[in-house]
């Protein structure tokens, strides 16, 4: 298991070259819809019932969880390949929580659950830690929100 706090936050993780730019537009905030520039995303957005909404649509936290889990899993597979491991059957699930913060705004917290059923615990831990260093979402959130990585 690893926690975000164990990572060196003094390292500059900004890109040296932009390889791809994603574009999306929100219409109506949390009670509207979102679209991507290429038309691949056209989703209704709604507040979850826990926050007073009707839940009749996706929400930004679900989209962030989907993006983070896919990105982290890709980093994990990449790191595994570098070390000679085939991670077929592995998964990454993300839980993204939202709640009020001390500055009268809102903050996020993330829990990533990684399943590497074919590897022993020590090897799996090393790969997860390395993926946490490689993943752009991990690099973007490091020091900004609590990210817990659980290996199960």
PDB file of C-alpha atoms in Angstrom:
ATOM      1  CA  UNK A   1       0.000   0.000   0.000  1.00  0.00           C
ATOM      2  CA  UNK A   2       1.140   3.520  -0.609  1.00  0.00           C
ATOM      3  CA  UNK A   3      -0.057   6.975   0.196  1.00  0.00           C
ATOM      4  CA  UNK A   4       0.387  10.177  -1.740  1.00  0.00           C
ATOM      5  CA  UNK A   5       2.311  11.700   1.168  1.00  0.00           C
ATOM      6  CA  UNK A   6       5.198   9.261   0.592  1.00  0.00           C
ATOM      7  CA  UNK A   7       5.948  10.832  -2.807  1.00  0.00           C
ATOM      8  CA  UNK A   8       8.553  13.559  -3.303  1.00  0.00           C
ATOM      9  CA  UNK A   9       6.505  16.678  -4.075  1.00  0.00           C
ATOM     10  CA  UNK A  10       9.545  18.825  -4.927  1.00  0.00           C
ATOM     11  CA  UNK A  11       9.891  17.178  -8.350  1.00  0.00           C
ATOM     12  CA  UNK A  12       8.643  19.253 -11.295  1.00  0.00           C
ATOM     13  CA  UNK A  13       6.021  17.134 -13.072  1.00  0.00           C
ATOM     14  CA  UNK A  14       4.897  19.679 -15.676  1.00  0.00           C
ATOM     15  CA  UNK A  15       5.063  18.477 -19.301  1.00  0.00           C
ATOM     16  CA  UNK A  16       8.042  19.545 -21.394  1.00  0.00           C
ATOM     17  CA  UNK A  17       6.023  19.016 -24.573  1.00  0.00           C
ATOM     18  CA  UNK A  18       2.245  18.905 -25.132  1.00  0.00           C
ATOM     19  CA  UNK A  19       1.380  15.814 -27.190  1.00  0.00           C
ATOM     20  CA  UNK A  20      -2.419  16.048 -27.106  1.00  0.00           C
ATOM     21  CA  UNK A  21      -5.053  18.555 -25.972  1.00  0.00           C
ATOM     22  CA  UNK A  22      -8.544  17.438 -24.921  1.00  0.00           C
ATOM     23  CA  UNK A  23     -11.371  19.947 -25.179  1.00  0.00           C
ATOM     24  CA  UNK A  24     -14.695  19.810 -23.365  1.00  0.00           C
ATOM     25  CA  UNK A  25     -17.378  22.383 -22.663  1.00  0.00           C
ATOM     26  CA  UNK A  26     -19.884  22.518 -19.814  1.00  0.00           C
ATOM     27  CA  UNK A  27     -23.325  23.963 -20.464  1.00  0.00           C
ATOM     28  CA  UNK A  28     -25.317  24.684 -17.313  1.00  0.00           C
ATOM     29  CA  UNK A  29     -22.757  23.539 -14.730  1.00  0.00           C
ATOM     30  CA  UNK A  30     -23.811  20.618 -12.545  1.00  0.00           C
ATOM     31  CA  UNK A  31     -27.367  20.688 -13.914  1.00  0.00           C
ATOM     32  CA  UNK A  32     -26.737  20.779 -17.639  1.00  0.00           C
ATOM     33  CA  UNK A  33     -24.616  18.818 -20.060  1.00  0.00           C
ATOM     34  CA  UNK A  34     -21.020  18.410 -21.179  1.00  0.00           C
ATOM     35  CA  UNK A  35     -19.663  17.915 -24.665  1.00  0.00           C
ATOM     36  CA  UNK A  36     -16.254  17.220 -26.110  1.00  0.00           C
ATOM     37  CA  UNK A  37     -14.921  19.087 -29.118  1.00  0.00           C
ATOM     38  CA  UNK A  38     -14.716  15.873 -31.162  1.00  0.00           C
ATOM     39  CA  UNK A  39     -18.281  14.775 -30.327  1.00  0.00           C
ATOM     40  CA  UNK A  40     -17.199  11.645 -28.412  1.00  0.00           C
ATOM     41  CA  UNK A  41     -18.786  12.980 -25.204  1.00  0.00           C
ATOM     42  CA  UNK A  42     -22.327  14.291 -24.967  1.00  0.00           C
ATOM     43  CA  UNK A  43     -23.534  13.688 -21.431  1.00  0.00           C
ATOM     44  CA  UNK A  44     -26.270  15.036 -19.207  1.00  0.00           C
ATOM     45  CA  UNK A  45     -24.828  16.290 -15.931  1.00  0.00           C
ATOM     46  CA  UNK A  46     -26.808  16.335 -12.691  1.00  0.00           C
ATOM     47  CA  UNK A  47     -26.171  16.832  -9.003  1.00  0.00           C
ATOM     48  CA  UNK A  48     -26.124  13.564  -7.062  1.00  0.00           C
ATOM     49  CA  UNK A  49     -29.007  13.073  -4.613  1.00  0.00           C
ATOM     50  CA  UNK A  50     -26.534  13.292  -1.696  1.00  0.00           C
ATOM     51  CA  UNK A  51     -25.902  16.898  -2.709  1.00  0.00           C
ATOM     52  CA  UNK A  52     -29.559  17.811  -3.266  1.00  0.00           C
ATOM     53  CA  UNK A  53     -29.913  16.878  -6.926  1.00  0.00           C
ATOM     54  CA  UNK A  54     -32.057  14.353  -8.722  1.00  0.00           C
ATOM     55  CA  UNK A  55     -29.100  12.203  -9.842  1.00  0.00           C
ATOM     56  CA  UNK A  56     -30.548  12.009 -13.341  1.00  0.00           C
ATOM     57  CA  UNK A  57     -27.200  12.217 -15.131  1.00  0.00           C
ATOM     58  CA  UNK A  58     -23.511  11.787 -14.541  1.00  0.00           C
ATOM     59  CA  UNK A  59     -21.528  14.195 -12.382  1.00  0.00           C
ATOM     60  CA  UNK A  60     -18.021  15.658 -12.473  1.00  0.00           C
ATOM     61  CA  UNK A  61     -16.814  13.312  -9.731  1.00  0.00           C
ATOM     62  CA  UNK A  62     -17.835  10.241 -11.751  1.00  0.00           C
ATOM     63  CA  UNK A  63     -16.069  11.643 -14.795  1.00  0.00           C
ATOM     64  CA  UNK A  64     -12.943  12.356 -12.735  1.00  0.00           C
ATOM     65  CA  UNK A  65     -13.054   8.841 -11.250  1.00  0.00           C
ATOM     66  CA  UNK A  66     -13.353   7.326 -14.731  1.00  0.00           C
ATOM     67  CA  UNK A  67     -10.477   9.407 -16.052  1.00  0.00           C
ATOM     68  CA  UNK A  68      -8.201   8.815 -13.069  1.00  0.00           C
ATOM     69  CA  UNK A  69      -8.807   5.047 -12.967  1.00  0.00           C
ATOM     70  CA  UNK A  70      -8.163   4.683 -16.719  1.00  0.00           C
ATOM     71  CA  UNK A  71      -5.061   6.861 -16.603  1.00  0.00           C
ATOM     72  CA  UNK A  72      -3.610   5.136 -13.521  1.00  0.00           C
ATOM     73  CA  UNK A  73      -4.307   1.698 -14.989  1.00  0.00           C
ATOM     74  CA  UNK A  74      -2.518   2.681 -18.186  1.00  0.00           C
ATOM     75  CA  UNK A  75       0.477   3.912 -16.148  1.00  0.00           C
ATOM     76  CA  UNK A  76       0.451   0.638 -14.222  1.00  0.00           C
ATOM     77  CA  UNK A  77       0.445  -1.459 -17.409  1.00  0.00           C
ATOM     78  CA  UNK A  78       3.249   0.689 -18.845  1.00  0.00           C
ATOM     79  CA  UNK A  79       5.381   0.307 -15.708  1.00  0.00           C
ATOM     80  CA  UNK A  80       4.618  -3.425 -15.582  1.00  0.00           C
ATOM     81  CA  UNK A  81       5.738  -3.820 -19.174  1.00  0.00           C
ATOM     82  CA  UNK A  82       8.984  -1.943 -18.418  1.00  0.00           C
ATOM     83  CA  UNK A  83       9.727  -4.473 -15.674  1.00  0.00           C
ATOM     84  CA  UNK A  84       8.721  -7.479 -17.790  1.00  0.00           C
ATOM     85  CA  UNK A  85       5.272  -8.179 -16.317  1.00  0.00           C
ATOM     86  CA  UNK A  86       2.066  -8.813 -18.251  1.00  0.00           C
ATOM     87  CA  UNK A  87      -0.716  -7.274 -16.161  1.00  0.00           C
ATOM     88  CA  UNK A  88      -3.648  -8.888 -17.986  1.00  0.00           C
ATOM     89  CA  UNK A  89      -6.510  -9.178 -15.506  1.00  0.00           C
ATOM     90  CA  UNK A  90      -5.414  -6.201 -13.431  1.00  0.00           C
ATOM     91  CA  UNK A  91      -7.895  -3.440 -12.618  1.00  0.00           C
ATOM     92  CA  UNK A  92      -7.969   0.006 -11.051  1.00  0.00           C
ATOM     93  CA  UNK A  93     -11.125   1.393  -9.466  1.00  0.00           C
ATOM     94  CA  UNK A  94     -11.382   4.999  -8.318  1.00  0.00           C
ATOM     95  CA  UNK A  95     -13.616   6.543  -5.692  1.00  0.00           C
ATOM     96  CA  UNK A  96     -13.797  10.328  -5.745  1.00  0.00           C
ATOM     97  CA  UNK A  97     -15.331  12.053  -2.759  1.00  0.00           C
ATOM     98  CA  UNK A  98     -16.405  15.680  -2.554  1.00  0.00           C
ATOM     99  CA  UNK A  99     -17.151  17.756   0.495  1.00  0.00           C
ATOM    100  CA  UNK A 100     -16.760  21.167   2.079  1.00  0.00           C
ATOM    101  CA  UNK A 101     -13.261  22.397   2.909  1.00  0.00           C
ATOM    102  CA  UNK A 102     -11.967  24.836   5.516  1.00  0.00           C
ATOM    103  CA  UNK A 103     -11.932  27.725   3.019  1.00  0.00           C
ATOM    104  CA  UNK A 104     -15.728  27.664   2.576  1.00  0.00           C
ATOM    105  CA  UNK A 105     -15.379  25.921  -0.777  1.00  0.00           C
ATOM    106  CA  UNK A 106     -15.273  22.271  -1.722  1.00  0.00           C
ATOM    107  CA  UNK A 107     -12.477  19.753  -1.991  1.00  0.00           C
ATOM    108  CA  UNK A 108     -11.917  16.277  -3.368  1.00  0.00           C
ATOM    109  CA  UNK A 109     -10.408  13.085  -2.025  1.00  0.00           C
ATOM    110  CA  UNK A 110      -9.509  10.029  -4.092  1.00  0.00           C
ATOM    111  CA  UNK A 111      -9.112   6.356  -3.231  1.00  0.00           C
ATOM    112  CA  UNK A 112      -7.631   4.124  -5.921  1.00  0.00           C
ATOM    113  CA  UNK A 113      -8.104   0.365  -5.482  1.00  0.00           C
ATOM    114  CA  UNK A 114      -5.618  -1.653  -7.507  1.00  0.00           C
ATOM    115  CA  UNK A 115      -6.004  -5.375  -8.188  1.00  0.00           C
ATOM    116  CA  UNK A 116      -2.926  -7.254  -9.414  1.00  0.00           C
ATOM    117  CA  UNK A 117      -3.981 -10.867  -8.861  1.00  0.00           C
ATOM    118  CA  UNK A 118      -0.999 -12.511 -10.571  1.00  0.00           C
ATOM    119  CA  UNK A 119       1.778 -10.761  -8.615  1.00  0.00           C
ATOM    120  CA  UNK A 120       3.101 -11.183  -5.099  1.00  0.00           C
ATOM    121  CA  UNK A 121       2.548  -8.281  -2.692  1.00  0.00           C
ATOM    122  CA  UNK A 122       6.107  -6.879  -2.787  1.00  0.00           C
ATOM    123  CA  UNK A 123       6.299  -6.746  -6.585  1.00  0.00           C
ATOM    124  CA  UNK A 124       2.770  -5.369  -6.832  1.00  0.00           C
ATOM    125  CA  UNK A 125       3.594  -2.616  -4.325  1.00  0.00           C
ATOM    126  CA  UNK A 126       6.679  -1.577  -6.289  1.00  0.00           C
ATOM    127  CA  UNK A 127       4.711  -1.417  -9.533  1.00  0.00           C
ATOM    128  CA  UNK A 128       1.888   0.587  -7.941  1.00  0.00           C
ATOM    129  CA  UNK A 129       4.361   3.046  -6.414  1.00  0.00           C
ATOM    130  CA  UNK A 130       6.102   3.455  -9.790  1.00  0.00           C
ATOM    131  CA  UNK A 131       2.759   3.950 -11.571  1.00  0.00           C
ATOM    132  CA  UNK A 132       1.858   6.652  -9.040  1.00  0.00           C
ATOM    133  CA  UNK A 133       5.011   8.504 -10.123  1.00  0.00           C
ATOM    134  CA  UNK A 134       4.226   8.120 -13.854  1.00  0.00           C
ATOM    135  CA  UNK A 135       0.460   8.779 -13.943  1.00  0.00           C
ATOM    136  CA  UNK A 136      -0.420  12.326 -15.078  1.00  0.00           C
ATOM    137  CA  UNK A 137      -3.479  12.411 -12.800  1.00  0.00           C
ATOM    138  CA  UNK A 138      -1.330  11.446  -9.808  1.00  0.00           C
ATOM    139  CA  UNK A 139       1.178  14.114 -10.746  1.00  0.00           C
ATOM    140  CA  UNK A 140      -1.564  16.728 -11.153  1.00  0.00           C
ATOM    141  CA  UNK A 141      -3.241  15.960  -7.828  1.00  0.00           C
ATOM    142  CA  UNK A 142      -0.108  15.402  -5.718  1.00  0.00           C
ATOM    143  CA  UNK A 143      -0.045  17.887  -2.868  1.00  0.00           C
ATOM    144  CA  UNK A 144      -3.478  19.247  -3.803  1.00  0.00           C
ATOM    145  CA  UNK A 145      -5.887  16.518  -2.715  1.00  0.00           C
ATOM    146  CA  UNK A 146      -5.641  13.382  -0.625  1.00  0.00           C
ATOM    147  CA  UNK A 147      -5.012  10.352  -2.831  1.00  0.00           C
ATOM    148  CA  UNK A 148      -4.861   6.944  -1.210  1.00  0.00           C
ATOM    149  CA  UNK A 149      -3.744   3.942  -3.215  1.00  0.00           C
ATOM    150  CA  UNK A 150      -4.928   0.584  -1.895  1.00  0.00           C
ATOM    151  CA  UNK A 151      -3.547  -2.680  -3.178  1.00  0.00           C
ATOM    152  CA  UNK A 152      -5.900  -5.596  -2.858  1.00  0.00           C
TER     153      UNK A 152
END
